[in-house]
Coordinates of C-alpha atoms in Angstrom, one line a residue:
X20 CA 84.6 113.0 118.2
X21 CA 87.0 116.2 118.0
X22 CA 89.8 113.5 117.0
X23 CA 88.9 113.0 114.1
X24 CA 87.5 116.0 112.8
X25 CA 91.3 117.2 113.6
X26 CA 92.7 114.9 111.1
X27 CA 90.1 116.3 108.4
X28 CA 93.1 118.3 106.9
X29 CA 95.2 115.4 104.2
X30 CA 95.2 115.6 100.8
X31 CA 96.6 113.2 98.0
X32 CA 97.4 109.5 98.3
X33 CA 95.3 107.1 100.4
X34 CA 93.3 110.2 101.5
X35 CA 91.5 110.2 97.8
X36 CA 89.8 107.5 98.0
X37 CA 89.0 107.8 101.8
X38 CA 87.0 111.5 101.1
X39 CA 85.5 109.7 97.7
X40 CA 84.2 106.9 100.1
X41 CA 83.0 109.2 102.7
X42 CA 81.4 111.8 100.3
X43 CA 79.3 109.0 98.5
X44 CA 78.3 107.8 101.6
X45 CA 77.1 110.8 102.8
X46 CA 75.3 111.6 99.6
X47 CA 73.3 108.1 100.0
X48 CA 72.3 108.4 103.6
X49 CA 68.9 106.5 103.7
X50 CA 69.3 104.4 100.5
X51 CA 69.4 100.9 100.4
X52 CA 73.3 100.7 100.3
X53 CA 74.2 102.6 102.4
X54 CA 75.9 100.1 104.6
X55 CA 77.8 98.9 101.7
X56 CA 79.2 102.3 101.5
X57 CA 79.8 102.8 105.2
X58 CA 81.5 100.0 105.3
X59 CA 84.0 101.1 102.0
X60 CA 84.9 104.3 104.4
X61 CA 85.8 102.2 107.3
X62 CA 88.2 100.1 105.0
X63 CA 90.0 102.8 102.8
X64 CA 90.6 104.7 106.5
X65 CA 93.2 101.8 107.3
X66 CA 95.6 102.3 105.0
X67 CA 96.2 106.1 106.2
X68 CA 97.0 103.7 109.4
X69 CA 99.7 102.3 107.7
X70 CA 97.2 99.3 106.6
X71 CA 96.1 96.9 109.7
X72 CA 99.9 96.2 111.0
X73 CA 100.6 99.6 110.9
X74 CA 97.6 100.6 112.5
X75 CA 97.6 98.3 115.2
X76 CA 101.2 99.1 115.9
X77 CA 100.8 103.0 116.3
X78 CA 98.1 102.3 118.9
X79 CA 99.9 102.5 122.1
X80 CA 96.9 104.7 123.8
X81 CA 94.5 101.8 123.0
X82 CA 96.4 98.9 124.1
X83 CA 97.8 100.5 127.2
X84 CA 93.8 101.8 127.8
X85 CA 93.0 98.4 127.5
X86 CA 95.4 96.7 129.9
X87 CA 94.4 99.7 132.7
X88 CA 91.2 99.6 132.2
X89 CA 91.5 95.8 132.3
X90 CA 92.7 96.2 136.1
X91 CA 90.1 98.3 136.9
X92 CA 87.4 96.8 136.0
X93 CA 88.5 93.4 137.3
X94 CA 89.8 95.6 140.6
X95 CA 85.9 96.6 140.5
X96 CA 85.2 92.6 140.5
X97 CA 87.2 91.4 143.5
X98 CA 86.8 94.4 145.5
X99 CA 85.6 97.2 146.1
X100 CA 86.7 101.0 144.1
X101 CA 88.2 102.1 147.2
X102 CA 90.5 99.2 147.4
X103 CA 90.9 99.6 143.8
X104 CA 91.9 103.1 143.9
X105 CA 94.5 102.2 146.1
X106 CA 95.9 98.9 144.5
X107 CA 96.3 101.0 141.4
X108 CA 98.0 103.9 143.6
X109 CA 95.6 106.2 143.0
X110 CA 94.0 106.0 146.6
X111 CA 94.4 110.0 147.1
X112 CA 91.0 109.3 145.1
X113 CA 89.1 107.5 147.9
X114 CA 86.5 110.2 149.1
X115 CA 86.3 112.3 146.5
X116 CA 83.5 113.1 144.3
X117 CA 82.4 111.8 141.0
X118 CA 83.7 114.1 138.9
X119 CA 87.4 114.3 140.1
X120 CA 87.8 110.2 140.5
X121 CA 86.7 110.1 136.9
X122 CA 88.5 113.2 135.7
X123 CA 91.8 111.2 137.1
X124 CA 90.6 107.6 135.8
X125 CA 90.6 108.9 132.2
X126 CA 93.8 110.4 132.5
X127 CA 95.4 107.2 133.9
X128 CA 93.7 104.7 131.7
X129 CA 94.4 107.2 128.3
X130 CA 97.0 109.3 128.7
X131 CA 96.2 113.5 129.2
X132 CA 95.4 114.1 125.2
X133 CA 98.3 115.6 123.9
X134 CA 98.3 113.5 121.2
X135 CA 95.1 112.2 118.4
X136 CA 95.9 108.8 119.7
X137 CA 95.5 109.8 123.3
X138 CA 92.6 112.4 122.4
X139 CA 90.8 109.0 120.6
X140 CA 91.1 106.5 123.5
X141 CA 90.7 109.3 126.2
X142 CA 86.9 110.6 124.8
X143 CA 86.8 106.0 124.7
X144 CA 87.3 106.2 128.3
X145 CA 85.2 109.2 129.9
X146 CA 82.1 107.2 127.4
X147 CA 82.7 104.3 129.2
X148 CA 83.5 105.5 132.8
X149 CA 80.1 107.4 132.6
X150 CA 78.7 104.0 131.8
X151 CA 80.5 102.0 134.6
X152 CA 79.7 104.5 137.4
X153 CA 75.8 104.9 136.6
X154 CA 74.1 107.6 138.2
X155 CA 76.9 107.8 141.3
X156 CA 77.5 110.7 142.5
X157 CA 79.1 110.8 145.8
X158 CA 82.0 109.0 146.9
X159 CA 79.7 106.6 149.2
X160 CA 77.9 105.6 146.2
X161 CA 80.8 105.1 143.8
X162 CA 82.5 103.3 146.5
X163 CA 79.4 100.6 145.6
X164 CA 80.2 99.8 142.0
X165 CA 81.0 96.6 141.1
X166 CA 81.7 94.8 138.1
X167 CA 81.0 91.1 137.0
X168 CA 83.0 88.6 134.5
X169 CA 80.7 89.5 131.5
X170 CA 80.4 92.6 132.1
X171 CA 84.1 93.1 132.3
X172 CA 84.5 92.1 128.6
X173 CA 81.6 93.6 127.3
X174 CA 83.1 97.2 128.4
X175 CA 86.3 96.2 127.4
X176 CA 84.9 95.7 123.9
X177 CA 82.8 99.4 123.9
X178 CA 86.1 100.7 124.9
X179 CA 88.1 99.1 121.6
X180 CA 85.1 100.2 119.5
X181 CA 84.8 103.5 120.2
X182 CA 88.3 104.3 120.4
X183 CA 88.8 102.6 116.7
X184 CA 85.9 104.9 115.6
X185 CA 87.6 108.1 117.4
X186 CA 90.6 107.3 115.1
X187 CA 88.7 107.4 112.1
X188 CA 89.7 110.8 109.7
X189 CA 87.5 113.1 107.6
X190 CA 84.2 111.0 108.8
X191 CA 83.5 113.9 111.8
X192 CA 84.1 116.4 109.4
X193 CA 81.3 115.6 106.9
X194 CA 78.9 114.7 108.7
X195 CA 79.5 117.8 110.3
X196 CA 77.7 119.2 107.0
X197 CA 74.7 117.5 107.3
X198 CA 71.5 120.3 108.3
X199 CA 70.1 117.1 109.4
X200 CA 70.7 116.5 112.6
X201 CA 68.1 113.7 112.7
X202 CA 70.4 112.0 110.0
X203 CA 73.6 113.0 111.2
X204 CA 72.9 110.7 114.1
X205 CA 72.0 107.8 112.3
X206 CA 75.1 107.9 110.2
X207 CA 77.0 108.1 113.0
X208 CA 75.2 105.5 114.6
X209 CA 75.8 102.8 111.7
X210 CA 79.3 103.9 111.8
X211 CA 79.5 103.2 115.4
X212 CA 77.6 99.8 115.2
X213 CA 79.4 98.2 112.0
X214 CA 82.7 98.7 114.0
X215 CA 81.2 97.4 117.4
X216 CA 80.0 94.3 115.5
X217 CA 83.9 93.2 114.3
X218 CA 85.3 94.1 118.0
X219 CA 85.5 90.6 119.7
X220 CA 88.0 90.7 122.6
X221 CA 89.3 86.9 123.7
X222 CA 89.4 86.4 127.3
X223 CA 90.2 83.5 129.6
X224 CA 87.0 81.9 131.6
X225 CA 88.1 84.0 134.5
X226 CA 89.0 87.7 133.2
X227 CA 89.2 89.1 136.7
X228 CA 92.3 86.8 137.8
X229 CA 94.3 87.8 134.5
X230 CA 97.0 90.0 134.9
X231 CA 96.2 93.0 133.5
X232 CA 99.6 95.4 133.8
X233 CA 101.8 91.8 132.6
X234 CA 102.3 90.1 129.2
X235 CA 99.0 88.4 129.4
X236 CA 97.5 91.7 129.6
X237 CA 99.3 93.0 127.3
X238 CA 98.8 90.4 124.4
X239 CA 94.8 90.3 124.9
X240 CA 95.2 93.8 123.9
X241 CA 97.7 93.3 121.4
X242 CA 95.4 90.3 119.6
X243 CA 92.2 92.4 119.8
X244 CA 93.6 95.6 118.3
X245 CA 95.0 93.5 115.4
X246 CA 92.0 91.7 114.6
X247 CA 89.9 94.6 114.8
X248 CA 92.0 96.0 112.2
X249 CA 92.6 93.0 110.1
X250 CA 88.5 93.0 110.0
X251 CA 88.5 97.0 109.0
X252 CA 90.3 96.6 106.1
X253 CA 88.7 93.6 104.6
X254 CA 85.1 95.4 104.8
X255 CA 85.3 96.3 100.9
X256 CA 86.4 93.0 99.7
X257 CA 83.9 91.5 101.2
X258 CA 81.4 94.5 99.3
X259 CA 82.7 92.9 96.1
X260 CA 82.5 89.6 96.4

């Protein structure tokens, strides 16, 4: 999670309470509150966002990821990854092995990680590419993937989730510090789960006839960011009451 590890650096304003949050929660790792405390870090990180608008509005890698991989995966449902490939106008893929058609897919779904935004959704992508393509090695067997209607959303959503959690500052860092490693996981585990649990992406009964690269597309991933983020920030209100 080098992305956010690189945004480790800010001091003053919203970034105060963020390292307070994230300090006490390291601190308490194994006590009984400790998801009340997680979930305090993953809200005070959304205002650095610019609050939820501002954070949904700033994340062009993960709603353009969303509408690409979109069209994969539903490419993956009505035909087959060499047909894909070429639909997408990537077909100088077809034959190749696994490691240069996903090297390319991760590029064209996330951008080339120039950016922290990019870096975040492109480390989403190559988690769930691995997933998608199994054990496939050569191009005969990645040529039989497939994907099905629930299986399209549910990636969709792992994508969202670990992206939002790749955007996350100072929470690489510190945990970083743990000797633990044993620990270390398991924080970074709840982390990952409390944010998976919020992602809910709204799809149509068929998601493989949507249009992925068009304005149907484009607000699924548009609705899904924003609610993810709307959920973020309202984790510590809900602590209090």
């Amino acid at each position: 999670m080098g992305t956010s590890a690189d945004r480790a650096a800010g001091t003053g304003g919203n970034w105060t309470p963020l390292k307070h949050a994230t300090n006490a929660y390291v601190r308490g790792l194994g006590r009984t509150d400790s998801a009340g405390r997680a979930h305090r870090v993953l809200a005070r990180h959304v205002p650095l966002l610019g609050g939820a608008g501002g954070a949904t509005a700033s994340a062009r890698a993960g709603r353009s990821g969303i509408t690409r991989l979109g069209g994969l995966l539903a490419g993956l449902g009505t035909g087959t990854p060499g047909q894909t490939l070429t639909a997408l106008g990537l077909g100088h893929l077809v034959g190749q092995d696994r490691f240069t058609v996903l090297d390319e897919l991760v590029t064209y779904i996330a951008g080339t990680g120039d950016d922290l935004d990019s870096g975040a959704a492109r480390d989403a992508a190559c988690d769930v590419l691995d997933e998608v393509f199994g054990d496939a090695d050569a191009w005969e067997e990645l040529d039989q993937v497939s994907v099905d209607r629930d299986q399209l959303g549910m990636i969709l959503e792992r994508f969202l989730a670990l992206y939002v959690y790749n955007r996350v500052p100072v929470v690489a860092e510190r945990l970083s510090r743990l000797t633990d490693p044993v620990a270390m996981r398991k924080a970074d585990q709840e982390m990952r789960q409390i944010i998976a649990d919020l992602v809910a992406i709204e799809l149509p009964a068929d998601p493989l006839s949507v249009d992925w690269s068009g304005a149907e597309g484009r607000t699924i991933a548009e609705r899904s960011i924003a609610s993810t983020y709307e959920l973020l920030s309202a984790l510590e209100d809900q602590e209090r009451t």
